[in-house]
XYZ file of C-alpha atoms in Angstrom:
780
model
C 65.542 27.445 16.008
C 62.943 30.104 15.280
C 63.654 33.825 15.263
C 62.105 34.550 18.680
C 64.183 31.896 20.447
C 67.368 33.190 18.778
C 66.615 36.753 19.903
C 65.846 35.462 23.403
C 69.282 33.831 23.597
C 70.991 36.983 22.402
C 69.029 39.049 24.942
C 70.777 37.159 27.743
C 74.137 38.287 26.363
C 72.764 41.805 25.834
C 71.892 41.978 29.538
C 75.498 41.134 30.436
C 76.793 43.807 28.042
C 74.583 46.486 29.603
C 75.572 45.542 33.152
C 79.280 45.692 32.324
C 78.840 48.911 30.327
C 77.304 50.648 33.367
C 80.259 49.563 35.506
C 82.644 51.287 33.072
C 81.052 54.732 33.311
C 83.576 56.000 35.879
C 86.645 54.826 33.949
C 88.757 57.424 32.171
C 89.265 57.381 28.386
C 92.755 56.008 28.948
C 91.427 53.200 31.141
C 88.777 52.307 28.539
C 91.396 52.237 25.760
C 93.697 50.092 27.915
C 91.078 47.333 27.873
C 92.242 46.394 24.372
C 95.655 45.202 25.556
C 93.979 43.351 28.416
C 91.659 41.527 25.990
C 94.555 40.614 23.684
C 96.477 39.168 26.615
C 93.490 37.100 27.720
C 93.056 35.750 24.182
C 96.746 34.835 24.110
C 96.214 32.954 27.392
C 93.463 30.849 25.815
C 90.188 32.701 26.354
C 87.809 32.636 23.389
C 86.167 35.607 21.704
C 82.814 34.377 23.048
C 84.247 34.590 26.575
C 85.326 38.187 26.043
C 82.312 39.327 23.982
C 80.187 40.934 26.758
C 83.108 42.992 28.075
C 84.419 43.889 24.601
C 81.005 45.033 23.415
C 80.543 47.073 26.598
C 83.866 48.794 25.897
C 82.825 49.586 22.303
C 79.487 50.973 23.513
C 81.429 53.304 25.814
C 83.755 54.296 22.957
C 80.864 54.882 20.531
C 79.212 57.186 23.070
C 82.393 59.041 24.037
C 83.828 59.466 20.539
C 80.794 59.604 18.250
C 78.150 60.702 20.711
C 76.091 57.627 19.767
C 75.268 54.948 22.316
C 74.192 51.762 20.495
C 70.548 50.836 21.051
C 69.689 47.433 22.478
C 68.623 46.193 19.036
C 71.978 47.299 17.617
C 73.819 45.286 20.247
C 71.587 42.295 19.453
C 72.549 42.567 15.768
C 76.223 42.857 16.714
C 75.980 39.677 18.800
C 74.286 37.887 15.891
C 76.986 38.922 13.427
C 79.794 37.700 15.635
C 77.910 34.403 15.763
C 77.937 34.304 11.936
C 74.326 35.269 11.218
C 72.974 37.363 8.373
C 70.917 40.101 10.034
C 67.868 41.863 8.691
C 67.550 45.341 10.168
C 65.103 48.000 9.052
C 66.472 50.863 6.982
C 67.861 53.604 9.215
C 68.508 51.333 12.213
C 72.222 52.207 12.237
C 73.936 49.199 10.684
C 77.189 51.158 10.361
C 77.418 51.611 14.145
C 76.462 47.955 14.720
C 79.547 46.782 12.844
C 81.948 48.510 15.269
C 81.293 45.817 17.887
C 81.978 42.574 15.958
C 84.797 44.221 13.979
C 86.500 45.334 17.209
C 86.041 41.955 18.891
C 87.461 40.005 15.936
C 90.127 42.677 15.394
C 91.627 41.680 18.747
C 92.884 38.426 17.188
C 95.425 40.096 14.905
C 93.935 38.209 11.957
C 92.293 39.647 8.845
C 88.967 41.437 9.453
C 87.191 42.998 6.501
C 83.949 44.920 6.154
C 82.604 44.918 2.609
C 80.246 47.628 1.335
C 78.558 48.097 -2.043
C 80.446 51.215 -3.162
C 83.570 53.282 -2.574
C 81.721 56.170 -0.958
C 80.369 54.006 1.870
C 83.723 52.252 2.411
C 85.577 55.566 2.729
C 82.859 57.203 4.829
C 82.573 54.330 7.285
C 86.335 53.776 7.576
C 86.797 57.443 8.406
C 83.855 57.861 10.790
C 84.086 54.514 12.581
C 87.872 54.645 12.411
C 87.826 57.200 15.219
C 86.384 54.541 17.524
C 88.871 51.849 16.497
C 91.828 54.227 16.812
C 90.651 55.374 20.236
C 90.645 51.732 21.327
C 94.086 51.062 19.861
C 93.174 49.132 16.697
C 94.285 50.194 13.225
C 91.844 50.719 10.352
C 92.168 51.499 6.644
C 90.035 51.833 3.521
C 90.979 49.612 0.610
C 89.516 52.036 -1.932
C 90.232 55.552 -3.173
C 87.850 58.423 -3.913
C 89.850 59.010 -7.097
C 88.598 56.304 -9.491
C 91.837 56.549 -11.494
C 93.971 55.866 -8.420
C 95.447 52.378 -8.304
C 97.222 51.249 -5.160
C 100.593 49.583 -5.601
C 101.202 46.156 -4.104
C 103.242 47.786 -1.340
C 100.374 50.172 -0.546
C 97.923 47.268 -0.514
C 100.227 45.341 1.802
C 100.075 48.253 4.253
C 96.264 48.484 3.920
C 95.618 44.794 4.539
C 98.072 44.752 7.460
C 95.587 46.866 9.438
C 93.419 45.220 12.076
C 90.257 46.278 10.217
C 89.779 47.043 6.514
C 86.763 48.670 4.844
C 86.463 47.977 1.127
C 83.991 47.015 -1.612
C 83.123 43.521 -2.789
C 84.572 44.171 -6.253
C 87.868 45.605 -4.980
C 88.257 42.703 -2.560
C 87.624 40.190 -5.346
C 90.087 41.765 -7.758
C 92.701 42.136 -5.006
C 92.374 38.412 -4.342
C 92.892 37.602 -8.022
C 95.833 40.005 -8.463
C 97.444 38.702 -5.281
C 97.382 35.222 -6.798
C 99.093 36.473 -9.956
C 102.149 37.567 -7.959
C 105.408 36.426 -9.526
C 107.299 36.307 -6.243
C 106.524 36.339 -2.532
C 107.434 40.034 -2.217
C 104.547 40.946 -4.517
C 101.976 39.159 -2.315
C 99.936 41.547 -0.193
C 96.799 39.799 1.087
C 96.593 38.061 4.447
C 94.804 34.770 4.899
C 91.035 35.306 4.926
C 89.454 35.230 8.388
C 86.337 37.322 9.208
C 84.160 39.338 6.853
C 80.992 41.379 7.361
C 79.028 42.091 4.195
C 76.881 45.221 4.181
C 73.798 45.035 1.946
C 74.416 41.282 2.015
C 71.469 40.302 -0.176
C 72.706 42.565 -2.968
C 76.212 41.091 -2.840
C 75.464 37.427 -2.078
C 72.427 37.105 -4.349
C 71.943 39.877 -6.898
C 75.659 40.120 -7.763
C 76.451 36.476 -7.017
C 76.765 35.336 -10.627
C 78.856 38.285 -11.740
C 82.319 36.908 -12.495
C 85.312 39.042 -11.635
C 87.665 38.574 -14.565
C 91.197 39.861 -15.069
C 92.089 40.134 -18.728
C 95.568 39.703 -20.109
C 97.139 39.630 -23.536
C 94.714 40.003 -26.467
C 93.743 36.949 -28.474
C 93.892 36.941 -32.267
C 90.738 38.739 -33.422
C 88.404 36.663 -35.530
C 86.214 37.711 -38.462
C 83.670 35.202 -37.173
C 81.968 37.970 -35.163
C 80.781 39.612 -38.372
C 79.810 36.347 -40.078
C 77.961 35.030 -37.029
C 76.150 38.337 -36.569
C 74.887 38.265 -40.141
C 73.932 34.598 -39.873
C 71.723 34.980 -36.776
C 69.808 37.853 -38.378
C 68.540 35.323 -40.942
C 67.080 33.021 -38.286
C 63.441 32.833 -37.169
C 62.335 32.389 -33.570
C 60.607 29.082 -32.726
C 61.724 27.711 -36.088
C 65.506 28.118 -36.038
C 66.003 28.881 -32.357
C 64.111 28.830 -29.079
C 64.278 31.264 -26.195
C 63.531 30.863 -22.503
C 64.239 33.821 -20.238
C 68.062 34.130 -20.185
C 68.676 31.101 -22.411
C 68.568 30.777 -26.176
C 69.578 27.856 -28.387
C 69.419 26.597 -31.947
C 66.819 24.041 -32.978
C 67.704 21.122 -35.245
C 66.683 23.291 -38.190
C 68.905 26.123 -36.925
C 71.854 23.768 -36.619
C 71.302 22.540 -40.175
C 71.279 26.135 -41.439
C 74.460 26.894 -39.488
C 76.230 23.891 -41.000
C 75.136 24.979 -44.492
C 76.110 28.626 -43.942
C 79.574 27.907 -42.524
C 80.082 24.861 -44.775
C 80.824 22.458 -41.921
C 79.708 18.892 -41.170
C 79.137 18.880 -37.403
C 78.243 22.109 -35.593
C 79.159 20.592 -32.201
C 82.445 18.950 -33.132
C 85.665 20.042 -31.417
C 87.038 21.292 -34.745
C 84.134 23.727 -35.028
C 84.307 25.010 -31.455
C 84.989 28.609 -32.556
C 82.091 28.639 -35.039
C 79.783 27.239 -32.345
C 81.001 29.806 -29.833
C 80.584 32.817 -32.116
C 77.107 31.788 -33.275
C 76.029 31.273 -29.675
C 77.449 34.678 -28.695
C 75.732 36.411 -31.613
C 72.392 34.743 -30.865
C 72.642 35.780 -27.209
C 73.572 39.325 -28.219
C 70.442 39.690 -30.337
C 67.977 37.888 -28.100
C 69.103 38.343 -24.493
C 70.660 41.812 -24.332
C 68.784 45.067 -24.881
C 70.067 48.602 -25.291
C 69.005 50.975 -22.475
C 68.328 47.969 -20.239
C 71.633 46.075 -20.243
C 73.925 48.609 -21.923
C 74.086 52.003 -23.604
C 76.182 53.436 -26.412
C 78.159 56.424 -25.134
C 78.649 59.669 -27.044
C 82.052 58.354 -28.104
C 80.443 55.277 -29.645
C 81.546 52.937 -26.849
C 79.462 50.092 -25.444
C 78.962 50.746 -21.707
C 77.325 48.115 -19.512
C 74.605 48.956 -16.983
C 74.386 47.523 -13.479
C 71.219 45.408 -13.453
C 70.324 46.415 -9.907
C 71.295 50.086 -9.627
C 71.059 51.077 -13.289
C 74.491 52.676 -12.990
C 76.843 52.759 -15.946
C 79.976 50.649 -15.533
C 82.637 52.147 -17.808
C 85.614 49.896 -18.415
C 83.748 46.713 -17.453
C 83.385 44.141 -20.204
C 81.473 40.903 -20.545
C 83.533 37.767 -20.752
C 84.127 35.146 -23.375
C 83.567 37.436 -26.391
C 79.980 38.433 -25.479
C 80.982 42.103 -25.338
C 82.368 41.977 -28.868
C 79.267 40.166 -30.167
C 77.034 42.964 -28.850
C 79.328 45.595 -30.361
C 78.972 43.848 -33.721
C 75.186 43.732 -33.295
C 75.143 47.510 -32.690
C 77.478 48.056 -35.663
C 80.041 49.978 -33.620
C 83.788 49.398 -33.515
C 84.518 45.924 -32.161
C 87.071 46.155 -29.363
C 89.882 43.692 -28.851
C 88.893 40.438 -27.150
C 91.396 39.752 -24.386
C 92.316 36.512 -22.735
C 90.912 35.866 -19.278
C 93.852 35.177 -16.978
C 92.022 34.933 -13.641
C 88.390 34.705 -12.585
C 86.159 34.174 -9.557
C 82.496 34.735 -8.683
C 81.340 36.488 -5.515
C 79.765 33.233 -4.388
C 83.087 31.429 -4.260
C 84.982 34.477 -3.016
C 82.941 34.746 0.168
C 82.683 30.990 0.650
C 86.458 31.062 1.274
C 86.052 33.020 4.518
C 86.048 30.763 7.611
C 83.743 33.268 9.309
C 81.199 35.379 7.426
C 78.345 37.605 8.584
C 76.181 40.211 6.923
C 73.443 42.783 7.317
C 70.698 44.202 5.130
C 67.257 45.730 5.346
C 65.801 43.077 3.023
C 67.221 39.617 3.466
C 64.661 37.409 5.225
C 62.820 36.670 1.950
C 65.917 34.832 0.696
C 66.639 32.933 3.926
C 66.228 29.457 2.392
C 68.560 30.163 -0.518
C 71.216 31.731 1.721
C 71.126 28.681 3.982
C 71.411 26.327 1.001
C 74.281 28.106 -0.761
C 76.241 29.748 2.064
C 75.069 27.665 5.046
C 74.083 30.939 6.707
C 71.053 31.530 8.904
C 69.075 34.780 8.812
C 67.883 36.492 11.972
C 65.400 39.381 11.902
C 66.303 42.070 14.438
C 63.282 43.896 15.876
C 63.113 47.645 15.109
C 64.084 50.237 17.702
C 60.912 52.218 17.005
C 57.542 51.021 15.802
C 57.064 51.427 12.048
C 54.842 54.422 11.267
C 55.138 54.328 7.482
C 51.841 53.787 5.678
C 52.223 51.255 2.827
C 49.293 51.751 0.482
C 47.933 49.029 -1.775
C 49.432 48.774 -5.257
C 47.513 50.350 -8.127
C 47.370 48.314 -11.351
C 47.111 49.489 -14.973
C 46.944 47.716 -18.331
C 49.524 50.006 -20.026
C 52.593 51.993 -19.034
C 51.257 55.354 -20.244
C 48.353 55.423 -17.771
C 50.641 53.919 -15.124
C 53.266 56.661 -15.434
C 50.664 59.400 -15.751
C 48.970 58.388 -12.511
C 52.312 57.995 -10.742
C 53.207 61.586 -11.663
C 49.774 62.792 -10.513
C 50.381 61.108 -7.163
C 53.793 62.769 -6.934
C 52.257 66.192 -7.689
C 49.619 65.742 -4.983
C 52.348 65.293 -2.389
C 54.564 67.985 -3.878
C 51.807 70.581 -3.643
C 52.049 70.412 0.150
C 55.896 70.641 -0.074
C 56.193 67.009 1.086
C 59.399 65.429 -0.315
C 58.860 62.780 -2.983
C 61.124 59.912 -4.080
C 60.052 58.191 -7.321
C 61.755 54.842 -7.900
C 61.807 52.965 -11.221
C 63.520 49.785 -12.424
C 65.538 51.040 -15.405
C 67.425 54.091 -16.618
C 64.993 54.469 -19.520
C 62.075 54.650 -17.080
C 63.780 57.274 -14.900
C 64.428 59.387 -17.982
C 60.792 59.115 -19.058
C 59.615 60.102 -15.577
C 61.992 63.056 -15.675
C 60.444 64.250 -18.949
C 56.976 64.073 -17.423
C 58.138 66.139 -14.445
C 59.763 68.677 -16.756
C 56.445 68.994 -18.598
C 54.874 69.822 -15.228
C 57.702 72.315 -14.537
C 58.738 70.455 -11.362
C 62.432 70.832 -10.365
C 63.940 67.444 -9.541
C 67.089 65.321 -9.378
C 67.639 62.126 -11.349
C 69.901 59.423 -9.906
C 70.979 56.774 -12.387
C 74.621 57.619 -13.103
C 77.730 55.809 -11.932
C 78.974 58.247 -9.301
C 78.193 56.852 -5.855
C 79.727 59.903 -4.118
C 77.410 62.321 -5.916
C 74.416 60.001 -5.497
C 74.927 59.798 -1.745
C 74.952 63.585 -1.387
C 71.748 63.914 -3.436
C 69.888 61.086 -1.676
C 70.700 62.647 1.709
C 68.679 65.688 0.660
C 65.777 63.683 -0.792
C 63.903 64.213 2.472
C 64.077 68.024 2.345
C 61.063 70.291 1.840
C 59.976 70.481 -1.828
C 62.520 67.826 -2.890
C 61.566 65.591 -5.804
C 64.003 62.808 -6.653
C 63.827 60.169 -9.389
C 66.076 57.138 -8.941
C 66.679 53.547 -9.922
C 65.996 50.988 -7.227
C 69.543 50.757 -5.861
C 70.819 54.322 -6.370
C 72.134 55.791 -3.133
C 71.561 52.553 -1.196
C 73.217 52.639 2.209
C 72.726 56.378 2.713
C 70.077 57.545 5.179
C 67.414 60.077 4.185
C 66.957 62.333 7.198
C 63.828 64.433 7.764
C 63.274 67.786 9.435
C 60.475 68.211 11.971
C 58.523 70.230 9.395
C 58.729 67.360 6.899
C 57.649 64.880 9.594
C 54.570 67.031 10.232
C 53.746 66.778 6.504
C 53.766 62.974 6.665
C 57.455 62.279 6.037
C 58.970 61.097 2.767
C 56.554 59.901 0.065
C 57.966 56.951 -1.897
C 56.328 56.184 -5.234
C 57.380 52.948 -6.891
C 56.804 52.692 -10.626
C 56.662 49.111 -11.879
C 56.740 45.658 -10.347
C 60.393 44.934 -9.592
C 62.253 41.728 -10.278
C 62.003 40.551 -6.673
C 60.182 41.368 -3.447
C 63.425 42.379 -1.745
C 63.875 45.330 -4.096
C 60.348 46.507 -3.418
C 60.846 46.264 0.356
C 64.113 48.167 -0.047
C 62.277 50.879 -1.991
C 59.518 51.195 0.599
C 62.168 51.230 3.318
C 63.517 54.559 2.068
C 60.637 56.099 4.055
C 59.787 55.609 7.729
C 63.292 55.199 9.169
C 63.645 55.086 12.967
C 59.925 55.519 13.554
C 59.550 58.495 11.190
C 56.249 58.875 9.352
C 56.237 57.942 5.696
C 54.191 56.934 2.673
C 54.668 54.334 -0.058
C 52.625 53.261 -3.049
C 53.451 51.229 -6.159
C 52.017 51.754 -9.636
C 52.136 48.526 -11.667
C 51.227 47.594 -15.254
C 51.311 44.760 -17.786
C 54.217 46.535 -19.520
C 56.559 46.419 -16.535
C 60.099 45.149 -16.997
C 59.284 41.986 -15.050
C 56.878 40.970 -17.835
C 59.548 41.076 -20.557
C 60.586 37.467 -20.080
C 57.119 36.167 -20.828
C 54.768 35.947 -23.766
C 53.148 39.387 -23.496
C 51.575 39.227 -26.944
C 48.416 37.651 -25.517
C 48.005 40.685 -23.255
C 48.307 43.227 -26.081
C 44.507 43.588 -26.497
C 44.367 44.734 -22.856
C 47.420 46.954 -23.176
C 46.066 48.603 -26.326
C 42.606 49.082 -24.780
C 40.798 46.699 -27.139
C 39.627 44.628 -24.177
C 38.964 45.495 -20.549
C 40.780 43.813 -17.684
C 40.276 44.100 -13.919
C 42.908 45.294 -11.476
C 42.666 41.945 -9.727
C 43.556 40.052 -12.907
C 46.479 42.392 -13.691
C 47.717 41.911 -10.133
C 47.532 38.122 -10.481
C 49.373 38.153 -13.845
C 52.153 40.534 -12.799
C 52.711 38.944 -9.397
C 52.947 35.523 -11.025
C 55.524 36.905 -13.455
C 57.530 38.309 -10.562
C 57.400 34.996 -8.718
C 58.564 33.078 -11.793
C 61.330 35.642 -12.350
C 62.512 35.193 -8.765
C 62.455 31.401 -9.075
C 64.406 31.497 -12.313
C 66.924 33.889 -10.810
C 67.397 31.500 -7.904
C 67.825 28.526 -10.255
C 70.276 30.565 -12.306
C 72.360 31.371 -9.223
C 72.396 27.700 -8.249
C 73.451 26.728 -11.750
C 76.186 29.367 -11.747
C 77.545 27.830 -8.553
C 77.440 24.387 -10.180
C 79.292 25.698 -13.231
C 81.898 27.415 -11.084
C 82.565 24.302 -9.008
C 85.104 23.087 -11.572
C 86.889 26.445 -11.636
C 86.832 26.572 -7.834
C 88.505 23.169 -7.474
C 91.098 23.860 -10.151
C 91.809 27.365 -8.819
C 92.283 26.064 -5.258
C 94.728 23.400 -6.396
C 96.706 25.752 -8.648
C 96.841 28.617 -6.153
C 97.983 26.318 -3.337
C 100.709 24.888 -5.572
C 101.986 28.271 -6.764
C 101.849 29.733 -3.240
C 104.027 26.872 -2.080
C 106.513 27.681 -4.837
C 106.365 31.416 -4.104
C 107.211 30.881 -0.460
C 110.193 28.643 -1.066
C 109.032 25.104 -1.808
C 111.969 23.372 -3.463
C 112.149 20.945 -6.359
C 114.961 18.403 -6.471
C 116.633 16.871 -9.517
C 114.695 13.717 -8.632
C 111.391 15.661 -8.877
C 112.279 17.063 -12.277
C 113.542 13.701 -13.521
C 110.247 12.093 -12.450
C 108.264 14.731 -14.370
C 110.506 14.255 -17.405
C 109.974 10.489 -17.193
C 106.179 11.012 -17.207
C 106.553 13.178 -20.304
C 108.739 10.602 -22.032
C 106.316 7.785 -21.156
C 103.470 9.802 -22.646
C 105.454 10.399 -25.832
C 106.408 6.757 -26.193
C 102.850 5.546 -25.482
C 101.347 7.937 -28.008
C 103.754 7.057 -30.814
C 103.228 3.641 -32.406
C 105.888 3.988 -35.078
C 108.919 5.737 -33.618
C 111.556 6.872 -36.105
C 114.869 8.659 -35.658
C 113.233 11.752 -37.169
C 110.390 11.762 -34.597
C 112.839 11.056 -31.799
C 115.088 13.918 -32.853
C 112.130 16.257 -33.088
C 110.995 15.319 -29.579
C 114.460 15.909 -28.146
C 114.878 19.278 -29.884
C 111.400 20.475 -28.821
C 111.528 19.275 -25.227
C 114.945 18.346 -23.880
C 117.955 19.751 -25.733
C 118.651 22.090 -28.643
C 121.661 19.945 -29.629
C 121.966 16.236 -30.481
C 125.370 14.751 -31.229
C 125.956 11.674 -33.365
C 126.992 9.655 -30.325
C 123.642 10.298 -28.685
C 121.764 9.243 -31.811
C 123.831 6.050 -32.053
C 122.519 5.035 -28.623
C 119.029 4.811 -30.144
C 119.985 1.935 -32.418
C 117.025 -0.220 -31.332
C 113.849 1.830 -31.806
C 111.667 -1.124 -30.842
C 113.062 -1.289 -27.297
C 111.021 1.355 -25.447
C 112.769 0.689 -22.128
C 116.090 1.497 -23.766
C 114.612 4.594 -25.431
C 113.245 5.757 -22.076
C 116.605 5.220 -20.371
C 118.534 7.069 -23.069
C 116.129 10.014 -23.136
C 116.347 10.319 -19.346
C 120.128 10.343 -19.643
C 119.875 13.370 -21.946
C 117.607 15.061 -19.378
C 120.173 14.487 -16.591
C 122.971 15.837 -18.812
C 120.810 18.891 -19.498
C 120.230 19.536 -15.804
C 123.967 19.360 -15.111
C 124.630 21.706 -18.049
C 122.195 24.318 -16.711
C 123.683 24.051 -13.207
C 127.134 24.621 -14.655
C 125.895 27.746 -16.511
C 124.363 29.097 -13.307
C 127.426 28.116 -11.264
C 125.665 27.373 -7.992
C 123.533 24.442 -6.756
C 121.233 26.641 -4.634
C 120.752 29.053 -7.526
C 119.906 26.083 -9.739
C 117.213 24.968 -7.282
C 115.774 28.504 -7.258
C 115.843 28.593 -11.061
C 113.904 25.308 -11.215
C 111.312 26.746 -8.827
C 110.869 29.904 -10.926
C 110.708 27.939 -14.183
C 108.061 25.629 -12.706
C 106.022 28.610 -11.540
C 106.146 30.056 -15.067
C 104.922 26.774 -16.555
C 101.999 26.669 -14.109
C 101.040 30.297 -14.793
C 101.178 29.921 -18.581
C 98.976 26.826 -18.490
C 96.511 28.342 -15.997
C 96.011 31.429 -18.182
C 95.056 29.179 -21.079
C 92.784 27.083 -18.855
C 90.896 30.081 -17.392
C 90.450 31.568 -20.841
C 89.197 28.267 -22.263
C 86.729 27.695 -19.414
C 85.294 31.198 -19.918
C 84.711 30.410 -23.602
C 83.466 26.896 -22.869
C 80.639 28.094 -20.623
C 79.306 30.334 -23.391
C 79.652 27.604 -25.998
C 77.977 24.940 -23.845
C 74.913 27.164 -23.366
C 74.135 26.601 -27.038
C 73.828 22.819 -26.617
C 70.366 22.978 -25.051
C 68.852 21.873 -28.346
C 70.192 18.383 -27.764
C 68.330 18.172 -24.425
C 71.609 17.517 -22.637
C 72.480 18.283 -19.030
C 74.483 21.438 -19.668
C 76.258 21.455 -16.303
C 77.321 17.843 -16.846
C 78.518 18.688 -20.356
C 80.534 21.600 -18.970
C 82.053 19.534 -16.151
C 82.992 16.755 -18.573
C 84.723 19.099 -21.032
C 86.340 21.073 -18.201
C 87.767 17.873 -16.703
C 89.270 16.945 -20.069
C 90.739 20.441 -20.309
C 92.232 20.109 -16.822
C 93.948 16.848 -17.747
C 95.386 18.467 -20.842
C 96.543 21.399 -18.691
C 98.325 19.005 -16.338
C 100.093 17.469 -19.325
C 101.076 20.927 -20.626
C 102.398 21.959 -17.208
C 104.610 18.894 -16.945
C 105.872 19.337 -20.491
C 106.628 23.029 -19.998
C 108.307 22.555 -16.616
C 110.933 20.399 -18.282
C 111.157 22.667 -21.343
C 111.562 25.777 -19.195
C 114.319 24.193 -17.135
C 116.264 22.518 -19.927
C 115.771 24.864 -22.880
C 115.796 28.317 -21.245
C 118.692 30.696 -21.716
C 119.633 31.347 -18.079
C 122.362 33.496 -16.571
C 123.338 35.171 -13.288
C 124.479 38.817 -13.273
C 127.075 40.552 -11.070
C 124.391 41.303 -8.464
C 123.567 37.595 -8.202
C 120.193 38.002 -9.937
C 118.872 35.216 -12.186
C 117.843 36.211 -15.730
C 115.765 33.776 -17.751
C 114.742 33.761 -21.406
C 112.114 31.048 -21.758
C 111.891 28.900 -24.910
């Protein structure tokens, strides 16, 4: 169905909403608020949310007007209808997306199930929960923010339980993801705090679902033994030559056959890709990636304290405390010759893609999402609808100006900014990287122009500054995402001067970012101006062979604006295509983790909420373990048998028990005798505990511990495996297939470890019950 037909359908519902809204004008506040209980009763009697939608939206429109003094426009109601229907909505910047969300959040909040609105930063989550919360509270629904303004504040599980028990929760995508992971690390049911996922609205949906999609949320646990391979691998890769020893393609780099030979000589090994040399392979791959794929000032900075701090690729903000996974962080630290921090184990992980795919009902909104409609449909099975603007766009988007080199590009961009500033018209200059914003700031300082620079990591401060970017005389320099979600309001005097002037410096990595930048001006029919200054030295060109353009950049040869435009636009298109392929590949990689995580989390949740294991269950697991031992051992001796018993079943073996193993060739007899020792061990543990029910609970807890221990190892291994597999491109293999194959083998080994450790934990643990009837366990 095309966009016009979709809007036409929604207009029919809009007409119903407006008719009902008018009929509510004479109702008192109390009568409007009482509608909530009426709707809940009708839902309980079997009516659907679609049945109630026109009336519910009419009630929210009344509440928005009475409480906030803002009556939703028709286009806002259209967007609200679309989001309840599960669409991703494109709405122009300044069209009031925050107010739109009150309608679908209220409607779905009537169900008593989980309803979450996800924003890109803490400031927006707190602001919207507080401002829109007045409407929800007036109508009798509860609302909470899942974030704190104090970055050091960490909610306890009990506090989180209270937050998520609200009808509506405002939070950020990262907090939601980490809460999900921590909730699934709970050791008992009392520590669980998250409800079952139901409905989510994602603000700035393209940023979250696409630009941040590949970012894995990783919880780190106990540190692993630190290796000196970081230093050796770092030195080794500095001896390699590009195109001879390794090849590079955008965000991929791998050793050639010659590079592999040199690695085997340097580390004195026979097969670089053998399982025995996994750690060497991994560290060389990490070091090569550190040198070739990550750049200081673009991907990270070194703080004044000598700490490696990552930069957000989209906003340019610093992300203190965030580390790359699988040892990549440590490899970059070694490259920069700063102190190498401890590499921790990954104990839980999920990508945003798989996080939001778990919601039965998902919707979103953004000012720049239609350009990615095909990808969003393919990955998330979500359709995009473009909502018409409330006012006709008056912003004037000028043609891009093209330059061969960055110096002339930046100089002309500053001249353009000065021309607008002379008339006191506010100017917003947007660049792609922190380094570029700092260079622009220096140029403005040379011109003695007061200005603000937004590229830090404080969203609260950024929002306050960006609000004032439309004031008389204001000059603001920012990265493309800084202050996103905050409106820039103009005075009448500024409107008379032509509104906000947006100057974009550099071709950005995708068209959506450029539309977002232009959209900072011209909100709600305001006047505005936008112009981009582009060159052959833009960031988007870095992934390509720019050496052939150096004669043009250095002025040795002339080049037309048309040719520069064609070159740079082609580079942007290729960058976008590669980014899309990369996101698809990330989803393919994460499929294994998704399946394993789902299985493990369902199993442990069952155990947390009281699933019981019988002696028969444990005996069956023990029998599987014994069968595996007997099948693996061709030549069974009394010594091997004793070792197996001591390691897995019992710390004591009496002579009588050993005498029963007189025929080591009879595996059926061996199996029977070993199972007898298992049964004796179970009875012994029950006697120590003194209660059959307590014994069943102990077996449940011990099983949960075995699952958790194995899963930590599995998550950590899969994180390392993905990095290591990326270095196999030289063999022209299907890397996703290679990863899936190795991950499947790892999963089978994990299953074996879980079964082995379930029995070990139950039979070999030192278990006791105190005077308060609490079980205490010391695992083997």
